[in-house]
XYZ file of N, CA and C in Angstrom:
741
model
N -24.393 25.811 -26.910
C -24.281 24.329 -27.058
C -23.605 23.777 -25.854
N -24.222 22.781 -25.217
C -23.641 22.164 -24.056
C -22.608 21.146 -24.406
N -21.561 21.101 -23.557
C -20.500 20.174 -23.934
C -20.824 18.792 -23.418
N -21.771 18.687 -22.487
C -22.054 17.393 -21.892
C -21.123 16.929 -20.870
N -20.234 17.831 -20.398
C -19.248 17.489 -19.421
C -19.378 18.260 -18.216
N -19.580 17.739 -17.067
C -19.823 18.458 -15.804
C -19.416 17.535 -14.679
N -19.667 17.968 -13.522
C -19.309 17.191 -12.331
C -19.740 15.824 -12.365
N -21.079 15.634 -12.809
C -21.634 14.193 -12.771
C -20.933 13.359 -13.789
N -20.945 13.873 -15.105
C -20.329 13.113 -16.168
C -18.742 12.907 -15.906
N -18.099 13.892 -15.250
C -16.663 13.732 -14.963
C -16.526 12.667 -13.913
N -17.281 12.545 -12.872
C -17.232 11.492 -11.905
C -17.611 10.179 -12.413
N -18.526 10.127 -13.340
C -18.922 8.871 -14.071
C -17.660 8.408 -14.818
N -17.044 9.256 -15.555
C -15.899 8.904 -16.314
C -14.745 8.382 -15.424
N -14.589 8.962 -14.267
C -13.640 8.554 -13.340
C -13.823 7.178 -12.818
N -15.119 7.007 -12.431
C -15.482 5.656 -11.853
C -15.371 4.573 -12.965
N -15.703 4.927 -14.190
C -15.591 3.901 -15.242
C -14.123 3.501 -15.468
N -13.268 4.530 -15.394
C -11.788 4.158 -15.540
C -11.330 3.335 -14.419
N -11.837 3.634 -13.166
C -11.398 2.879 -11.988
C -11.944 1.408 -12.060
N -13.100 1.216 -12.561
C -13.618 -0.132 -12.779
C -12.884 -0.843 -13.788
N -12.534 -0.134 -14.938
C -11.858 -0.793 -16.017
C -10.451 -1.235 -15.551
N -9.736 -0.382 -14.784
C -8.405 -0.751 -14.333
C -8.472 -1.924 -13.313
N -9.475 -1.879 -12.493
C -9.733 -2.979 -11.575
C -9.862 -4.318 -12.286
N -10.740 -4.324 -13.329
C -10.973 -5.494 -14.142
C -9.726 -5.945 -14.848
N -9.041 -4.955 -15.503
C -7.772 -5.231 -16.125
C -6.763 -5.873 -15.189
N -6.488 -5.383 -14.021
C -5.564 -5.896 -13.128
C -5.915 -7.264 -12.732
N -7.239 -7.495 -12.418
C -7.627 -8.856 -12.077
C -7.452 -9.857 -13.155
N -7.727 -9.436 -14.477
C -7.575 -10.332 -15.589
C -6.201 -10.613 -15.955
N -5.379 -9.511 -16.077
C -3.978 -9.598 -16.677
C -2.980 -9.979 -15.603
N -3.109 -9.468 -14.397
C -2.076 -9.603 -13.381
C -2.388 -10.809 -12.476
N -3.693 -10.883 -12.018
C -4.150 -11.824 -11.109
C -4.646 -13.050 -11.744
N -4.553 -13.220 -13.046
C -5.011 -14.336 -13.806
C -6.479 -14.625 -13.686
N -7.276 -13.547 -13.585
C -8.748 -13.791 -13.480
C -9.367 -14.016 -12.133
N -8.616 -14.103 -11.117
C -9.130 -14.399 -9.780
C -8.552 -13.390 -8.670
N -9.293 -12.644 -8.066
C -8.859 -11.628 -7.202
C -8.120 -12.325 -6.004
N -8.452 -13.462 -5.570
C -7.867 -14.183 -4.410
C -6.436 -14.590 -4.775
N -6.032 -14.579 -6.094
C -4.673 -14.835 -6.398
C -3.751 -13.671 -5.974
N -4.221 -12.573 -5.600
C -3.448 -11.428 -5.060
C -2.497 -11.846 -3.969
N -2.778 -12.803 -3.151
C -2.050 -13.211 -2.056
C -0.947 -14.215 -2.407
N -1.141 -14.960 -3.504
C -0.158 -16.066 -3.808
C 0.597 -15.853 -5.174
N 0.177 -14.999 -6.021
C 0.793 -14.833 -7.325
C 2.177 -14.059 -7.078
N 3.122 -14.405 -7.997
C 4.425 -13.803 -7.850
C 4.538 -12.625 -8.800
N 5.376 -11.676 -8.565
C 5.664 -10.541 -9.485
C 6.321 -11.120 -10.771
N 5.988 -10.511 -11.862
C 6.488 -10.908 -13.115
C 7.112 -9.834 -13.909
N 8.147 -10.222 -14.624
C 8.763 -9.124 -15.474
C 7.932 -8.448 -16.528
N 6.990 -9.215 -17.021
C 6.092 -8.659 -17.979
C 5.134 -7.548 -17.414
N 4.853 -7.649 -16.150
C 3.978 -6.669 -15.558
C 4.633 -5.254 -15.534
N 3.750 -4.311 -15.464
C 4.338 -2.870 -15.334
C 4.834 -2.657 -13.921
N 5.598 -1.651 -13.754
C 6.250 -1.329 -12.416
C 5.170 -1.188 -11.439
N 3.980 -0.490 -11.697
C 2.954 -0.217 -10.799
C 2.266 -1.487 -10.365
N 2.054 -2.416 -11.381
C 1.356 -3.662 -11.103
C 2.213 -4.522 -10.105
N 3.482 -4.581 -10.244
C 4.256 -5.329 -9.384
C 4.460 -4.537 -7.992
N 4.453 -3.224 -8.088
C 4.475 -2.450 -6.774
C 3.294 -2.860 -5.923
N 2.142 -2.958 -6.454
C 1.020 -3.343 -5.703
C 1.165 -4.764 -4.996
N 1.768 -5.606 -5.797
C 2.015 -6.935 -5.270
C 2.978 -6.824 -4.095
N 4.012 -5.989 -4.195
C 4.917 -5.941 -3.148
C 4.453 -5.215 -1.901
N 3.330 -4.629 -1.983
C 2.690 -3.926 -0.851
C 1.718 -4.844 -0.099
N 1.665 -6.167 -0.483
C 0.706 -7.102 0.133
C 0.947 -7.218 1.639
N 2.226 -7.244 2.099
C 2.474 -7.399 3.491
C 1.947 -6.299 4.334
N 1.869 -5.101 3.762
C 1.336 -3.952 4.452
C -0.102 -4.010 4.537
N -0.807 -4.468 3.507
C -2.266 -4.447 3.546
C -2.913 -5.741 3.969
N -2.055 -6.775 4.346
C -2.541 -8.052 4.585
C -3.587 -8.151 5.819
N -3.187 -7.441 6.857
C -4.065 -7.438 8.048
C -5.313 -6.678 7.922
N -5.388 -5.878 6.810
C -6.573 -5.033 6.611
C -7.748 -5.687 5.944
N -7.450 -6.839 5.283
C -8.376 -7.545 4.396
C -8.603 -8.910 4.991
N -9.774 -9.060 5.599
C -10.127 -10.307 6.421
C -11.050 -11.189 5.502
N -10.758 -12.455 5.412
C -11.621 -13.395 4.553
C -12.659 -13.922 5.555
N -13.940 -13.881 4.999
C -15.046 -14.537 5.656
C -15.361 -15.772 4.953
N -15.170 -16.934 5.515
C -15.253 -18.134 4.847
C -16.696 -18.552 4.534
N -16.931 -18.842 3.234
C -18.284 -19.342 2.838
C -18.076 -20.692 2.301
N -17.931 -20.814 0.917
C -17.654 -22.048 0.339
C -16.186 -22.506 0.315
N -15.340 -21.621 0.701
C -13.939 -21.857 0.832
C -13.087 -21.961 -0.398
N -13.767 -21.704 -1.593
C -13.163 -21.932 -2.876
C -12.040 -20.790 -3.227
N -12.233 -19.607 -2.541
C -11.259 -18.552 -2.857
C -10.453 -18.207 -1.563
N -10.419 -19.045 -0.614
C -9.676 -18.892 0.549
C -8.565 -19.873 0.645
N -7.337 -19.433 0.505
C -6.206 -20.418 0.539
C -5.785 -20.662 1.996
N -5.472 -21.901 2.318
C -5.152 -22.301 3.643
C -3.889 -21.535 4.111
N -2.925 -21.527 3.264
C -1.494 -20.997 3.737
C -1.409 -19.552 3.632
N -2.111 -18.806 2.837
C -1.862 -17.433 2.552
C -2.974 -16.455 2.828
N -4.190 -16.948 2.734
C -5.390 -16.000 2.969
C -5.480 -15.645 4.537
N -6.021 -14.539 4.793
C -6.218 -13.966 6.109
C -7.567 -14.449 6.605
N -7.693 -15.751 6.927
C -8.997 -16.295 7.434
C -9.018 -16.662 8.907
N -7.858 -16.702 9.515
C -7.811 -17.134 10.860
C -7.357 -16.060 11.770
N -7.472 -16.179 13.098
C -6.969 -15.194 14.038
C -5.522 -15.253 14.187
N -4.832 -16.200 13.552
C -3.367 -16.351 13.635
C -2.696 -15.722 12.426
N -3.371 -14.956 11.576
C -2.857 -14.210 10.475
C -2.416 -15.282 9.432
N -1.396 -14.955 8.684
C -0.972 -15.797 7.519
C -0.419 -17.169 8.117
N -0.975 -18.282 7.838
C -0.592 -19.553 8.287
C 0.893 -19.817 7.954
N 1.376 -19.471 6.890
C 2.707 -19.613 6.389
C 3.661 -18.994 7.342
N 3.350 -17.835 7.889
C 4.177 -17.220 8.860
C 4.001 -17.768 10.273
N 2.765 -18.140 10.576
C 2.554 -18.741 11.934
C 3.242 -20.029 12.163
N 3.264 -20.808 11.124
C 3.946 -22.131 11.209
C 5.420 -21.963 10.698
N 6.124 -21.049 11.323
C 7.459 -20.822 10.926
C 8.306 -22.026 11.157
N 9.132 -22.468 10.207
C 9.932 -23.627 10.338
C 9.311 -24.886 9.884
N 7.928 -24.853 9.643
C 7.206 -26.008 9.228
C 6.935 -25.844 7.702
N 7.272 -26.700 6.865
C 7.031 -26.686 5.439
C 5.674 -27.265 5.060
N 5.313 -27.061 3.819
C 3.997 -27.629 3.358
C 4.078 -29.103 3.381
N 5.249 -29.611 2.987
C 5.436 -31.029 2.957
C 5.387 -31.702 4.314
N 6.010 -31.084 5.311
C 5.972 -31.537 6.677
C 4.654 -31.452 7.289
N 3.901 -30.486 6.942
C 2.467 -30.344 7.459
C 1.598 -31.283 6.750
N 1.893 -31.500 5.438
C 1.027 -32.404 4.620
C -0.106 -31.738 3.977
N -0.053 -30.407 3.766
C -1.053 -29.626 3.031
C -0.273 -28.812 1.954
N -0.614 -28.960 0.705
C 0.063 -28.326 -0.338
C -0.133 -26.815 -0.304
N 0.770 -26.105 -0.936
C 0.854 -24.609 -0.817
C -0.331 -23.933 -1.483
N -1.023 -24.570 -2.483
C -2.043 -23.841 -3.083
C -3.500 -24.397 -2.670
N -3.573 -25.183 -1.651
C -4.878 -25.729 -1.291
C -5.700 -24.702 -0.696
N -7.056 -24.761 -1.066
C -8.030 -23.898 -0.571
C -8.686 -24.589 0.596
N -9.520 -23.840 1.431
C -10.308 -24.566 2.463
C -11.333 -25.436 1.940
N -11.841 -25.112 0.724
C -12.803 -26.009 0.129
C -12.265 -27.417 -0.158
N -10.985 -27.479 -0.443
C -10.352 -28.762 -0.730
C -10.015 -29.598 0.430
N -10.126 -28.976 1.706
C -9.888 -29.632 2.924
C -11.229 -30.102 3.584
N -12.320 -29.834 2.874
C -13.675 -30.172 3.466
C -14.293 -31.251 2.557
N -14.749 -32.275 3.232
C -15.519 -33.351 2.569
C -16.815 -33.562 3.261
N -17.854 -33.477 2.532
C -19.234 -33.632 3.019
C -19.519 -32.644 4.197
N -19.407 -33.111 5.341
C -19.661 -32.296 6.525
C -18.563 -32.183 7.543
N -17.325 -32.463 7.136
C -16.219 -32.374 8.088
C -14.901 -32.101 7.447
N -13.976 -31.688 8.185
C -12.679 -31.294 7.665
C -11.819 -32.619 7.624
N -11.024 -32.674 6.470
C -10.138 -33.734 6.323
C -8.648 -33.170 6.406
N -7.986 -33.415 7.414
C -6.728 -32.776 7.751
C -5.706 -33.853 8.084
N -4.502 -33.725 7.771
C -3.348 -34.559 8.251
C -3.122 -34.469 9.725
N -2.562 -35.441 10.354
C -2.392 -35.330 11.857
C -1.478 -34.108 12.128
N -1.899 -33.453 13.226
C -1.016 -32.290 13.697
C 0.270 -32.762 14.286
N 1.338 -31.923 13.895
C 2.724 -32.261 14.259
C 3.254 -31.257 15.207
N 2.483 -30.330 15.649
C 3.020 -29.270 16.551
C 1.731 -28.632 17.290
N 2.039 -27.952 18.332
C 1.054 -27.289 19.107
C 0.307 -26.163 18.215
N 1.132 -25.549 17.401
C 0.647 -24.508 16.525
C -0.470 -25.097 15.530
N -0.114 -26.278 14.922
C -1.174 -26.940 14.085
C -2.471 -27.292 14.858
N -2.228 -27.713 16.138
C -3.424 -28.084 16.951
C -4.291 -26.868 17.152
N -3.712 -25.719 17.332
C -4.507 -24.477 17.543
C -5.191 -24.097 16.310
N -4.539 -24.233 15.168
C -5.207 -23.948 13.851
C -6.384 -24.959 13.649
N -6.163 -26.163 13.859
C -7.232 -27.192 13.601
C -8.342 -27.070 14.605
N -8.082 -26.619 15.803
C -9.116 -26.287 16.782
C -9.978 -25.141 16.255
N -9.300 -24.034 15.738
C -10.178 -22.997 15.202
C -10.908 -23.426 13.892
N -10.300 -24.270 13.101
C -11.027 -24.752 11.921
C -12.302 -25.538 12.292
N -12.240 -26.255 13.382
C -13.356 -26.947 13.822
C -14.591 -26.111 14.154
N -14.392 -24.781 14.400
C -15.469 -23.826 14.612
C -16.135 -23.308 13.306
N -15.472 -23.561 12.208
C -15.896 -23.142 10.913
C -16.576 -24.304 10.164
N -17.595 -23.915 9.296
C -18.211 -24.901 8.481
C -18.237 -24.326 6.995
N -18.119 -25.182 6.039
C -18.247 -24.750 4.647
C -19.802 -24.680 4.301
N -20.126 -23.467 3.739
C -21.569 -23.320 3.409
C -21.661 -22.979 1.851
N -22.776 -23.180 1.251
C -22.961 -22.920 -0.210
C -23.090 -21.447 -0.563
N -22.115 -20.568 -0.086
C -22.116 -19.207 -0.347
C -20.613 -18.776 -0.651
N -20.526 -17.845 -1.551
C -19.094 -17.471 -1.913
C -18.339 -16.872 -0.734
N -17.096 -16.993 -0.668
C -16.259 -16.365 0.336
C -16.376 -14.796 0.190
N -16.314 -14.164 1.220
C -16.341 -12.664 1.085
C -15.109 -12.073 1.824
N -14.835 -10.821 1.570
C -13.716 -10.119 2.256
C -14.236 -8.883 2.939
N -13.656 -8.702 4.136
C -13.926 -7.502 4.878
C -12.851 -6.512 4.923
N -13.080 -5.245 4.840
C -12.129 -4.201 4.854
C -11.964 -3.697 6.282
N -10.858 -3.991 6.905
C -10.647 -3.767 8.311
C -9.245 -3.164 8.648
N -9.048 -1.895 8.086
C -7.806 -1.319 8.331
C -7.418 -0.904 9.727
N -8.434 -0.794 10.528
C -8.278 -0.407 11.968
C -8.763 -1.522 12.945
N -8.962 -2.724 12.364
C -9.387 -3.794 13.198
C -10.863 -3.947 13.252
N -11.658 -3.083 12.794
C -13.101 -3.186 12.718
C -13.572 -3.012 11.233
N -14.680 -3.721 10.887
C -15.126 -3.711 9.441
C -15.512 -2.292 9.074
N -15.094 -1.844 7.882
C -15.454 -0.593 7.376
C -16.194 -0.798 6.021
N -17.290 0.044 5.863
C -18.110 -0.091 4.644
C -17.568 0.758 3.475
N -16.743 1.769 3.834
C -16.230 2.637 2.845
C -14.755 2.815 2.993
N -14.059 3.062 1.794
C -12.721 3.333 1.836
C -12.358 4.805 2.085
N -11.461 4.991 3.132
C -11.164 6.412 3.481
C -9.673 6.666 3.289
N -9.259 7.543 2.296
C -7.830 7.827 2.205
C -7.242 8.392 3.511
N -8.023 9.177 4.253
C -7.539 9.777 5.508
C -7.258 8.720 6.458
N -8.076 7.681 6.527
C -7.929 6.571 7.470
C -6.580 5.838 7.262
N -6.379 5.467 5.865
C -5.067 4.752 5.514
C -3.902 5.597 5.764
N -4.032 6.925 5.586
C -2.903 7.881 5.844
C -2.572 7.838 7.357
N -3.622 7.859 8.178
C -3.386 7.790 9.596
C -2.810 6.437 10.057
N -3.226 5.334 9.366
C -2.639 4.067 9.695
C -1.229 3.891 9.334
N -0.814 4.561 8.150
C 0.555 4.328 7.668
C 1.524 5.313 8.210
N 1.113 6.561 8.520
C 2.042 7.478 8.849
C 2.698 7.312 10.142
N 3.909 7.762 10.406
C 4.625 7.773 11.542
C 4.301 8.989 12.364
N 3.803 8.830 13.541
C 3.420 9.930 14.432
C 4.675 10.574 15.036
N 4.695 11.900 15.071
C 5.828 12.636 15.684
C 5.257 13.836 16.365
N 6.029 14.420 17.286
C 5.524 15.597 17.921
C 5.257 16.712 17.028
N 4.383 17.590 17.277
C 4.003 18.735 16.407
C 5.049 19.723 16.535
N 5.582 20.251 15.446
C 6.701 21.225 15.531
C 6.095 22.616 15.779
N 6.756 23.445 16.485
C 6.183 24.824 16.881
C 6.004 25.727 15.735
N 6.603 25.482 14.602
C 6.563 26.458 13.510
C 5.638 26.052 12.366
N 4.693 24.954 12.670
C 3.899 24.419 11.620
C 2.914 25.437 11.147
N 2.422 26.364 11.893
C 1.476 27.334 11.441
C 2.103 28.413 10.524
N 3.348 28.419 10.564
C 4.130 29.426 9.683
C 4.054 28.816 8.270
N 3.827 27.563 8.085
C 3.819 26.881 6.787
C 2.468 26.585 6.341
N 1.709 25.897 7.205
C 0.301 25.590 6.998
C -0.703 26.466 7.624
N -1.386 27.258 6.815
C -2.334 28.245 7.456
C -3.468 28.472 6.461
N -4.565 28.886 6.996
C -5.828 29.127 6.144
C -5.488 30.275 5.127
N -5.816 29.976 3.895
C -5.625 30.928 2.811
C -4.375 30.669 2.070
N -3.472 29.877 2.646
C -2.200 29.524 1.976
C -2.421 28.657 0.742
N -1.527 28.792 -0.185
C -1.469 28.001 -1.455
C -0.869 26.663 -1.137
N -1.617 25.563 -1.120
C -1.159 24.216 -0.689
C 0.178 23.852 -1.385
N 0.286 24.158 -2.732
C 1.483 23.845 -3.446
C 2.775 24.524 -2.821
N 2.548 25.786 -2.516
C 3.632 26.649 -1.831
C 3.959 26.167 -0.481
N 2.896 25.837 0.204
C 3.092 25.379 1.643
C 3.864 24.044 1.632
N 3.557 23.161 0.601
C 4.186 21.887 0.588
C 5.670 22.047 0.201
N 6.019 22.875 -0.754
C 7.340 23.225 -1.071
C 8.185 23.765 0.042
N 7.453 24.687 0.845
C 8.174 25.261 1.995
C 8.449 24.179 3.056
N 7.471 23.275 3.310
C 7.644 22.200 4.179
C 8.794 21.312 3.844
N 8.891 21.010 2.525
C 10.030 20.132 2.067
C 11.395 20.923 2.266
N 11.457 22.148 2.009
C 12.695 22.918 2.140
C 13.083 23.007 3.717
N 12.078 23.223 4.474
C 12.418 23.256 5.969
C 12.967 21.928 6.444
N 12.457 20.799 5.949
C 12.949 19.566 6.224
C 14.159 19.092 5.517
N 14.587 19.844 4.493
C 15.683 19.547 3.650
C 15.435 18.340 2.863
N 14.238 18.232 2.240
C 13.865 17.074 1.471
C 13.775 17.384 -0.075
N 14.132 18.631 -0.497
C 14.019 18.855 -1.888
C 15.220 18.237 -2.668
N 15.036 17.978 -3.891
C 16.067 17.334 -4.727
C 17.153 18.337 -5.169
N 17.872 18.910 -4.177
C 18.996 19.741 -4.474
C 20.176 18.805 -4.963
N 21.185 19.405 -5.606
C 22.165 18.630 -6.184
C 23.013 17.795 -5.204
N 23.197 18.375 -3.986
C 23.906 17.579 -2.943
C 23.260 16.278 -2.574
N 21.940 16.376 -2.537
C 21.003 15.235 -2.169
C 21.088 14.262 -3.335
N 21.029 14.780 -4.623
C 20.993 13.876 -5.747
C 22.260 13.095 -5.763
N 23.364 13.675 -5.505
C 24.676 12.990 -5.440
C 24.658 11.906 -4.257
N 24.088 12.186 -3.184
C 23.942 11.317 -2.112
C 23.116 10.049 -2.542
N 22.135 10.286 -3.415
C 21.386 9.133 -3.901
C 22.176 8.187 -4.905
N 23.355 8.636 -5.236
C 24.192 7.814 -6.090
C 23.985 8.126 -7.649
N 23.293 9.295 -7.930
C 23.056 9.546 -9.251
C 24.151 10.562 -9.798
N 24.369 10.478 -11.097
C 25.484 11.248 -11.618
C 24.955 12.667 -12.072
N 25.566 13.701 -11.560
C 25.200 15.095 -11.825
C 26.236 16.022 -11.438
N 26.292 17.188 -12.052
C 27.226 18.281 -11.629
C 26.800 18.805 -10.275
N 27.680 18.789 -9.329
C 27.297 19.201 -8.027
C 27.267 20.676 -7.774
N 27.747 21.494 -8.669
C 27.719 22.931 -8.442
C 26.313 23.537 -8.641
N 26.140 24.689 -7.946
C 24.860 25.358 -7.943
C 24.386 25.678 -9.370
N 23.152 25.312 -9.741
C 22.666 25.610 -11.065
C 22.551 27.089 -11.325
N 22.323 27.903 -10.256
C 22.097 29.291 -10.352
C 23.363 30.165 -10.535
N 24.388 29.843 -9.700
C 25.642 30.665 -9.660
C 26.845 29.880 -10.183
N 26.812 28.585 -10.134
C 27.889 27.736 -10.571
C 29.187 28.080 -9.776
N 29.083 28.626 -8.552
C 30.230 29.074 -7.780
C 30.529 28.246 -6.572
N 29.608 27.310 -6.228
C 29.758 26.549 -4.969
C 28.806 25.383 -5.142
N 29.135 24.287 -4.333
C 28.277 23.129 -4.255
C 26.732 23.491 -3.905
N 25.824 22.907 -4.637
C 24.386 23.281 -4.504
C 23.792 22.561 -3.262
N 23.184 23.264 -2.367
C 22.538 22.688 -1.289
C 21.383 23.622 -0.828
N 20.522 23.185 0.067
C 19.568 24.052 0.451
C 19.929 25.339 1.106
N 20.943 25.148 2.019
C 21.505 26.346 2.699
C 22.255 27.338 1.804
N 22.869 26.710 0.787
C 23.581 27.619 -0.138
C 22.639 28.428 -1.057
N 21.577 27.780 -1.492
C 20.511 28.504 -2.363
C 19.870 29.610 -1.516
N 19.606 29.370 -0.249
C 18.852 30.415 0.480
C 19.713 31.443 1.155
N 20.990 31.068 1.508
C 21.778 32.028 2.278
C 23.131 32.475 1.702
N 23.543 31.680 0.663
C 24.923 32.051 0.105
C 25.023 32.353 -1.317
N 23.949 31.897 -2.075
C 24.023 32.003 -3.551
C 23.810 33.493 -3.999
N 24.774 34.076 -4.742
C 24.675 35.506 -5.184
C 23.516 35.740 -6.073
N 23.159 34.660 -6.880
C 22.059 34.851 -7.853
C 20.738 34.956 -7.126
N 20.406 33.919 -6.201
C 19.205 33.907 -5.516
C 19.149 35.100 -4.590
N 20.269 35.496 -3.975
C 20.232 36.723 -3.087
C 19.761 38.055 -3.937
N 20.213 38.100 -5.102
C 19.786 39.288 -5.932
C 18.306 39.110 -6.167
N 17.778 38.039 -6.441
C 16.299 37.754 -6.790
C 15.506 38.165 -5.531
N 15.932 37.761 -4.341
C 15.270 38.121 -3.043
C 15.293 39.584 -2.814
N 16.378 40.223 -3.116
C 16.558 41.641 -2.816
C 15.532 42.436 -3.759
N 15.508 42.050 -4.967
C 14.605 42.742 -5.939
C 13.101 42.457 -5.564
N 12.739 41.223 -5.106
C 11.395 41.010 -4.700
C 10.994 41.755 -3.434
N 11.883 41.740 -2.428
C 11.608 42.347 -1.140
C 11.543 43.878 -1.329
N 12.169 44.470 -2.441
C 12.187 45.904 -2.642
C 11.000 46.436 -3.336
N 10.073 45.617 -3.766
C 8.938 46.023 -4.518
C 7.885 46.642 -3.555
């Protein structure tokens, strides 16, 4: 009897879950409109993850470019529709009231019939924005968004690309092949990498994070626990290594 579960059905289930979560996030967190992602505030009722995504907006802002159509989902102040980035940041020191354009105004609301209706410019920065706006026209098609994590439009999402964009580049260490090598178990390699960099949650580090815990070694209880103690000074772990190496 077949279970009915295989690679295809498993992938279908995963995709269905992703679609459901996307719809839920749009409905419950973004109040039914994806474009609210740039203007909505974090809320106490939201889950930690939902608010975390909102707090990451500044990181992802330059990667998502608005292509103006009817302008109904493109906000003047916060959407990434111009070469100047977020207008709110570009017009530093100028408030919505001094500019004369409300904080929630869309481009569609600044367009009447066949021209832009804008308050008089009060700064050179506003003049540059208005000059760029004059090159755009509102058309009877929905606004679209382009995924541009490296400055050029991408048709597919790549985890590797985002990793390369976010990570801090550093010189290659000479011992990396001792940790990462073909045939190695990734979980073991990752744990070794953390230990070499002293990034594992040993008790000395937990205390440094401000958390309350007993600082003595969990294995021998004879000295403060640290990476170096566990590997080079702990009597219990030394006995374990001796037994393993003697097999």
